[in-house]
Short mmCIF file of C-alpha atoms and ligand atoms in Angstrom, two decimals:
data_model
loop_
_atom_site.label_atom_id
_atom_site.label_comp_id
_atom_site.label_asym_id
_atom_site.label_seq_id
_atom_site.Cartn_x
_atom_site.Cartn_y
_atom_site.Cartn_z
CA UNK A 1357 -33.80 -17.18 48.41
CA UNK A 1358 -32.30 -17.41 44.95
CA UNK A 1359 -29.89 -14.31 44.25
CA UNK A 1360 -30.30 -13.48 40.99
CA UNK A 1361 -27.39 -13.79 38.42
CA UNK A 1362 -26.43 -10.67 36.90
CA UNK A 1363 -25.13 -10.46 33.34
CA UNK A 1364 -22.71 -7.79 32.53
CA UNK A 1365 -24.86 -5.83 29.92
CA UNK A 1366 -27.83 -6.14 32.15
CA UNK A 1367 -26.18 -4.74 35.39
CA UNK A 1368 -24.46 -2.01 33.11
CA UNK A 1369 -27.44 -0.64 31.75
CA UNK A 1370 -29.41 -0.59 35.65
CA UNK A 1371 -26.63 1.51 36.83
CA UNK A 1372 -26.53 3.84 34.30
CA UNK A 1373 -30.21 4.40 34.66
CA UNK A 1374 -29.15 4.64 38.45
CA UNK A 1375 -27.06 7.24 37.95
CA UNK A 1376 -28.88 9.48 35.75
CA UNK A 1377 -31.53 9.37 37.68
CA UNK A 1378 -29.07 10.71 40.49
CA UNK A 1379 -27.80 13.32 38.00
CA UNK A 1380 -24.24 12.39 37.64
CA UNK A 1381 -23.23 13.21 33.87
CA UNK A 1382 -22.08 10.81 31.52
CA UNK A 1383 -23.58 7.75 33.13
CA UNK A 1384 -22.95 4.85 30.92
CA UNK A 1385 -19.21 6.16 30.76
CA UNK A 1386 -19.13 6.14 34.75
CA UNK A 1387 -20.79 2.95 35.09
CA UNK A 1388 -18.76 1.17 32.61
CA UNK A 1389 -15.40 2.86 34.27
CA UNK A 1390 -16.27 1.44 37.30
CA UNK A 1391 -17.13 -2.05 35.93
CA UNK A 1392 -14.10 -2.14 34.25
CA UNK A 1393 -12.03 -1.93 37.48
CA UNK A 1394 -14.17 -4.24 39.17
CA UNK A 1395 -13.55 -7.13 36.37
CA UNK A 1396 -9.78 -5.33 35.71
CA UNK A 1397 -10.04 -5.46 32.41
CA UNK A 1398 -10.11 -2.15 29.99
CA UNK A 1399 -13.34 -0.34 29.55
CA UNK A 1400 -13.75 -0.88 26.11
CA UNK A 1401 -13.30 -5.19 26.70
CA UNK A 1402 -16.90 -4.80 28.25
CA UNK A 1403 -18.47 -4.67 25.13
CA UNK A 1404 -16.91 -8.15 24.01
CA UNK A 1405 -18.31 -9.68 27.42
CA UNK A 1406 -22.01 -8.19 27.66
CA UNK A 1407 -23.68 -11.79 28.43
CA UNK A 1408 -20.68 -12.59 31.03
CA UNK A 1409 -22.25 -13.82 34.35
CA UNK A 1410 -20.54 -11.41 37.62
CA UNK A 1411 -19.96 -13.93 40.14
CA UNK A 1412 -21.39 -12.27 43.72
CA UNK A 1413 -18.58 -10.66 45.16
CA UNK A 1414 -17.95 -8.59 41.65
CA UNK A 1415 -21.73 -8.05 42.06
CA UNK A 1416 -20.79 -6.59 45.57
CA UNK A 1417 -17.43 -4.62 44.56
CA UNK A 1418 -19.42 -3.19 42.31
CA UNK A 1419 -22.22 -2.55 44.09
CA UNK A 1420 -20.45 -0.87 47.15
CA UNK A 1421 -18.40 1.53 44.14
CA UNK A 1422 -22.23 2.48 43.04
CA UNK A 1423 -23.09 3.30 46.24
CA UNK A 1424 -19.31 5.32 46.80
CA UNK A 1425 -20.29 7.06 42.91
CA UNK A 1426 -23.98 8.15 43.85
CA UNK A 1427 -22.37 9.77 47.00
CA UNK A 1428 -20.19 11.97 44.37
CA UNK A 1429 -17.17 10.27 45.59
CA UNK A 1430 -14.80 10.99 42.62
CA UNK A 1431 -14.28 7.73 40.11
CA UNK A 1432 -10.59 8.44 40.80
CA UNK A 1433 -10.81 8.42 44.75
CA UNK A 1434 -13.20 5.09 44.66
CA UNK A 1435 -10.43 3.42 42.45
CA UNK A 1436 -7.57 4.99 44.35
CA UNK A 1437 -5.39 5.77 40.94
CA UNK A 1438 -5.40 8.15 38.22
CA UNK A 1439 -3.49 8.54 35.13
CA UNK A 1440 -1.06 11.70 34.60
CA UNK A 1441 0.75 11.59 31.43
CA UNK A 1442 2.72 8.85 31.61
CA UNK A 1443 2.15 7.53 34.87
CA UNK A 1444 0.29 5.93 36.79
CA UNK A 1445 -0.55 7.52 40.10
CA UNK A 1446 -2.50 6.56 43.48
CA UNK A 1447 -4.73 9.18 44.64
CA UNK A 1448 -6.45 9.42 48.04
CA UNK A 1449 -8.83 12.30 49.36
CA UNK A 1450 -5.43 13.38 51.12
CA UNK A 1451 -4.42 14.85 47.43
CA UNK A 1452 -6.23 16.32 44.92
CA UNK A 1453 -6.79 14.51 41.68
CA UNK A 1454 -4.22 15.99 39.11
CA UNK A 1455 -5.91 18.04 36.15
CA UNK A 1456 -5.49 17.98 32.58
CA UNK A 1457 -4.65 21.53 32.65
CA UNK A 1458 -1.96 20.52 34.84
CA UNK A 1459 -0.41 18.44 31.97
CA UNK A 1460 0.19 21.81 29.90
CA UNK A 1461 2.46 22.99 33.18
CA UNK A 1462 4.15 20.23 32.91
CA UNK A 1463 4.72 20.73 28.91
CA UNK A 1464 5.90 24.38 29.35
CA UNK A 1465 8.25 23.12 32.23
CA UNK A 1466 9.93 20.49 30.09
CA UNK A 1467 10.53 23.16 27.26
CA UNK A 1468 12.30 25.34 29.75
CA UNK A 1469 14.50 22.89 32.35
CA UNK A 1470 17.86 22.40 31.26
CA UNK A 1471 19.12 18.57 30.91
CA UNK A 1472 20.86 18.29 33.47
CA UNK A 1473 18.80 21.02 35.75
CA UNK A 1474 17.35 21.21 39.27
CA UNK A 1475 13.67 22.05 39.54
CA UNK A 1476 11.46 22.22 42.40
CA UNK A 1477 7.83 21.64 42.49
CA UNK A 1478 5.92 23.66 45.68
CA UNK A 1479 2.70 21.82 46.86
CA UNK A 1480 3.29 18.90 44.91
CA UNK A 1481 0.21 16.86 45.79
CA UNK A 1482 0.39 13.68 44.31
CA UNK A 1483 3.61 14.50 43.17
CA UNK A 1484 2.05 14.61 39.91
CA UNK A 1485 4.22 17.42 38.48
CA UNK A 1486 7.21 16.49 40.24
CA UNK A 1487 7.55 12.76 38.52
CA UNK A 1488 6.56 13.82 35.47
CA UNK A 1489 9.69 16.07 35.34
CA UNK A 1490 12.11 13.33 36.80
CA UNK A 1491 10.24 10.95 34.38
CA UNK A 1492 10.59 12.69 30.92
CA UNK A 1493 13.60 15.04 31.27
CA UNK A 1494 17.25 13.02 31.43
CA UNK A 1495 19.43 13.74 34.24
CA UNK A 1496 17.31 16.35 36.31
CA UNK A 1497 17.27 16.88 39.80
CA UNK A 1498 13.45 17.01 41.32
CA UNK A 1499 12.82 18.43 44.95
CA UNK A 1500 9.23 18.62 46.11
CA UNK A 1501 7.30 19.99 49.15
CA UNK A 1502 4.10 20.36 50.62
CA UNK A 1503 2.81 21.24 53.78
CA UNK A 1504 0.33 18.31 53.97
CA UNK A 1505 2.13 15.38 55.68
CA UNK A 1506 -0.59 13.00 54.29
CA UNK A 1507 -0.18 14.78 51.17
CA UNK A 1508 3.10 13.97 51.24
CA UNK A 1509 3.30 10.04 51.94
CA UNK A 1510 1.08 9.78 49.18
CA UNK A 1511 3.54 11.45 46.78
CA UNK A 1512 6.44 9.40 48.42
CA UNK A 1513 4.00 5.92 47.83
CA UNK A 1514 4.05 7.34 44.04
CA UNK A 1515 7.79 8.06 44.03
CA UNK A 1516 8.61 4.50 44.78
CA UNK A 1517 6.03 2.41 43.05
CA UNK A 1518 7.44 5.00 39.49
CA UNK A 1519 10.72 3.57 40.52
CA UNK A 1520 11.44 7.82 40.39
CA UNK A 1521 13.99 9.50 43.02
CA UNK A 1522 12.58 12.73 44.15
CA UNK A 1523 13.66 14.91 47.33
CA UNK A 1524 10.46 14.50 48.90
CA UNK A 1525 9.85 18.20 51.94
CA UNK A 1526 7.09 18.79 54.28
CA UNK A 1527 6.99 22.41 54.80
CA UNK A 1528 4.94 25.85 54.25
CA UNK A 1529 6.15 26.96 50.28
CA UNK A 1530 10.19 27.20 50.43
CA UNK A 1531 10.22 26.86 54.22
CA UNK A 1532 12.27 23.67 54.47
CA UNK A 1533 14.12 24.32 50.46
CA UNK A 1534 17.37 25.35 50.15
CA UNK A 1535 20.07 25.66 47.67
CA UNK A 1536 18.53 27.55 44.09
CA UNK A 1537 17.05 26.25 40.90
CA UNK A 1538 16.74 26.49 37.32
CA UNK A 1539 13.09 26.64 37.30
CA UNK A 1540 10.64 26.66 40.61
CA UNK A 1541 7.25 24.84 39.24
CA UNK A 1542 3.70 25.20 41.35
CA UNK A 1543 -0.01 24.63 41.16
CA UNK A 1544 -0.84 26.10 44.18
CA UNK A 1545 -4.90 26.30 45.93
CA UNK A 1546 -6.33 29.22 44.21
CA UNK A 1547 -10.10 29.19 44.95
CA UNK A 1548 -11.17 32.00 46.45
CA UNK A 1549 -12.82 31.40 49.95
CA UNK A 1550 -15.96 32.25 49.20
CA UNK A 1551 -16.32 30.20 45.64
CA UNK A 1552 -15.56 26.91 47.72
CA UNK A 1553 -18.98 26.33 48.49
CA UNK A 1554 -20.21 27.21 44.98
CA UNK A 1555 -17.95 23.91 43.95
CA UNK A 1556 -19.40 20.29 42.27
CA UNK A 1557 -20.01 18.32 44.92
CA UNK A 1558 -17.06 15.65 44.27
CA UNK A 1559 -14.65 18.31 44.81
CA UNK A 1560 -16.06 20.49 47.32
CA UNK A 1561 -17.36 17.37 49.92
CA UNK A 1562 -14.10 15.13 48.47
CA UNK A 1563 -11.27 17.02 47.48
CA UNK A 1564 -8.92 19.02 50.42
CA UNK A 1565 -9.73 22.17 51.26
CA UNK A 1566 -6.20 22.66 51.99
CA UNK A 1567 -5.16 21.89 47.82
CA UNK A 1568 -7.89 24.33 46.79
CA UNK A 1569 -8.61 27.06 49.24
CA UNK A 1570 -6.54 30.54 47.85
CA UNK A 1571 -7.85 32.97 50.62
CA UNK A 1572 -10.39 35.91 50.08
CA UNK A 1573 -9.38 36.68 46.55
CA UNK A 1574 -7.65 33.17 45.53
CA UNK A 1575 -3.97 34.78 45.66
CA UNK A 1576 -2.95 34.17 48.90
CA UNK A 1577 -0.24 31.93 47.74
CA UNK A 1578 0.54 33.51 44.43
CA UNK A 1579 1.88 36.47 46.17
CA UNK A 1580 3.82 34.86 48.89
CA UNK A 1581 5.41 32.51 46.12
CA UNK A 1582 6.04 36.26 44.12
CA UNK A 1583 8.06 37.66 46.98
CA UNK A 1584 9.93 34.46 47.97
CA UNK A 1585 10.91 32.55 44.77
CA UNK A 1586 13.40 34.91 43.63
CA UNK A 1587 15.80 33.45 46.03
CA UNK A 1588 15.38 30.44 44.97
CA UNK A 1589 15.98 30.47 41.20
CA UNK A 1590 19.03 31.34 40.05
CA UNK A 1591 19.66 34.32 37.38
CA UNK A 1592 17.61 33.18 33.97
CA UNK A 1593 15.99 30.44 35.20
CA UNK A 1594 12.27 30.41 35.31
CA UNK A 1595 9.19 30.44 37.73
CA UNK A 1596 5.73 28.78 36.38
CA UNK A 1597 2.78 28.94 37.97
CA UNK A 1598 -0.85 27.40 37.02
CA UNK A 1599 -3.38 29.63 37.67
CA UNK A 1600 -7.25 29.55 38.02
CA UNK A 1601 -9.65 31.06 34.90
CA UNK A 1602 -9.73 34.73 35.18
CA UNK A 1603 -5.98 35.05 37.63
CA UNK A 1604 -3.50 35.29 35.15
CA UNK A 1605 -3.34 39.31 34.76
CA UNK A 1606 -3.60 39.62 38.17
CA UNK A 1607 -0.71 36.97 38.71
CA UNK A 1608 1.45 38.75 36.20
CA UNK A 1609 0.96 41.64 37.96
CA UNK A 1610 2.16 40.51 41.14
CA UNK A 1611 5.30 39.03 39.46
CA UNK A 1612 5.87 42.40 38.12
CA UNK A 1613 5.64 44.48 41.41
CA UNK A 1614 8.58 42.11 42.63
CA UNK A 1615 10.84 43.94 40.16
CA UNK A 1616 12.94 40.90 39.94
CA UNK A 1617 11.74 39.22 36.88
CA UNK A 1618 12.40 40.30 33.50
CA UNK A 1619 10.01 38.85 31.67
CA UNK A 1620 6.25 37.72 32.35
CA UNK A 1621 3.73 35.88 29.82
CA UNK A 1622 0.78 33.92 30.10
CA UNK A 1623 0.75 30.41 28.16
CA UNK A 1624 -2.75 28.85 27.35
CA UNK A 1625 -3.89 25.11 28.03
CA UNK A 1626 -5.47 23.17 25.11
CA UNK A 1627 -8.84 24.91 25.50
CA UNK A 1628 -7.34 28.27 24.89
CA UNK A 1629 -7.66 29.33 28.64
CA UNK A 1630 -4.59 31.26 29.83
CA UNK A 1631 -3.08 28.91 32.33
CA UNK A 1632 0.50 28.88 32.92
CA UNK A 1633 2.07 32.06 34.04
CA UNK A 1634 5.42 31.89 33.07
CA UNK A 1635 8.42 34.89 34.94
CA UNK A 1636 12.24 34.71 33.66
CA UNK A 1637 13.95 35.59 36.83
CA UNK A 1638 15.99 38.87 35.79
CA UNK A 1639 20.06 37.58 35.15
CA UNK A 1640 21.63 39.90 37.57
C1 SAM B 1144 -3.91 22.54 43.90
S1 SAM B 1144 -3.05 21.30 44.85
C2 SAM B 1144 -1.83 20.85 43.65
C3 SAM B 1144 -1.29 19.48 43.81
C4 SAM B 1144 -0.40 18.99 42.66
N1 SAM B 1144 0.73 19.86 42.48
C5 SAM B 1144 -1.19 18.92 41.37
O1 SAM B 1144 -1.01 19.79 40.51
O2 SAM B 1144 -1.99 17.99 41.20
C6 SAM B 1144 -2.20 22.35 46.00
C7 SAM B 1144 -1.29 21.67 47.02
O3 SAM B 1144 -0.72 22.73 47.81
C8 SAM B 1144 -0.56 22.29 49.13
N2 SAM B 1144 -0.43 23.50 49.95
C9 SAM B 1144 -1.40 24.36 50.37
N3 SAM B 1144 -0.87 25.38 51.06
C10 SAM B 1144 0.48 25.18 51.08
C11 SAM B 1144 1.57 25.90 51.64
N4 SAM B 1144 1.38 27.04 52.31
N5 SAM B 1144 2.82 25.41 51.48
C12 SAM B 1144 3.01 24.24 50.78
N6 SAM B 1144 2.01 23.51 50.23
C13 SAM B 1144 0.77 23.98 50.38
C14 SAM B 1144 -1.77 21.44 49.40
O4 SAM B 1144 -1.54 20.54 50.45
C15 SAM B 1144 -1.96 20.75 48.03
O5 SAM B 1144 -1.30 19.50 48.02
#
């Protein structure tokens, strides 16, 4: 039999119907992303190529990333890389897929570290947060830890292929940390238990439960980071969390009942949310 020759427009346009029929949002942008990768060329060079013919294994590449999509496999995940700020990262279902929200942590973090500083970023992930810092601030010392091993060889993978030297720690929060910082960074899991199932399907079947599950009330980790990261940052310097919609008074409050920060404010992320708790640790 005669397999037929696809044209890029033509195969385009099936797959969006495909997926829109499957529900997935924004179908022509998630069919073209996908394409895109498949050819490796940039999204918007499709429309210059609409009557190329796909040779058959781009027909199958693509095909088998159709099949990945429809089973709400995350673009990111199928492609295995993500952008975050100005890198480049690789992203496998062992971390979760770094936010744009996560970008305005980053901002507030850059504002605050001293050139020359040390800053450590608690369940780095991808490492995400972590290179950014070593990335865009001269001279700063990074340290990074996670309790996820796999979590963690990703986030190594990324250090390298940045070219970016970070002291990489497995380890449950500030377990295997020591010395003190000028500022103690974290997006910690802060879903509460019982929202997980509630989740889209790409991140609650694809993402890890461990990145995203905060305990009963989502603050499981918020308050063990309050007690504990006052030993680790030394007088002045600053602790930054990311927190979930709806956490950050109850965040600040935890800070508060410490007693050992001196001052506690909520910053918002481009969409006005409040998202980046920010405690000065007291200077005495
Ligand atoms: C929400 S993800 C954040 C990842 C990355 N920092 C980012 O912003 O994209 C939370 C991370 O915390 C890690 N984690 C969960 N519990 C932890 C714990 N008790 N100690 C250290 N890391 C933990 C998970 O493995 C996951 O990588």
């Amino acid at each position: 039999m005669v397999q037929r020759v696809w044209k890029l427009l033509d195969i385009l346009e099936e797959t969006s119907r495909f997926f829109a029929a499957r529900g997935l949002e924004n179908a022509r942008l998630q069919a073209e992303l996908l394409l895109a990768a498949v050819l490796d060329i940039k999204r918007l060079d499709l429309y210059l190529q609409f009557e190329r013919p796909l040779h058959t294994e781009e027909v199958d590449v693509y095909r088998d990333y159709v099949r990945q999509r429809v089973q709400r496999v995350p673009v990111q995940y199928i492609l295995g890389a993500t952008a975050f700020r100005e890198l480049e990262l690789t992203v496998t279902p062992a971390v979760l897929i770094p936010r744009p929200e996560t970008e305005v942590l980053v901002d507030v973090a850059l504002e605050l570290l001293p050139t020359g500083g040390r800053a450590l970023d608690l369940c780095c992930g991808s490492g995400a947060i972590a290179l950014s810092l070593k990335r865009e601030l001269a001279e700063v010392a990074v340290v990074a830890t996670d309790i996820s091993q796999a979590a963690l060889a990703v986030a190594r993978a990324n250090g390298a292929s940045c070219e970016l030297e970070i002291e990489w720690l497995s380890g449950d929060l500030f377990a295997a940390v020591e010395g003190d910082f000028d500022l103690v960074v974290s997006n910690p899991p802060y879903v509460k238990s019982g929202d997980l199932d509630r989740l889209e399907p790409e991140v609650r079947d694809h993402e890890p439960r461990l990145a995203l599950d905060g305990g009963a009330d989502g603050l499981d980790c918020y308050r063990r980071i309050a007690h504990q990261a006052s030993d680790h940052i030394r007088p002045g310097g600053y602790l930054l969390l990311e927190v979930g919609d709806g956490q950050s008074a109850e965040v600040e409050k935890l800070l508060a009942e410490v007693g050992r920060f001196a001052e506690v404010e909520t910053k918002p992320d481009l969409n006005e949310v409040p998202r980046v708790v920010v405690a000065r640790a007291s200077s005495t």
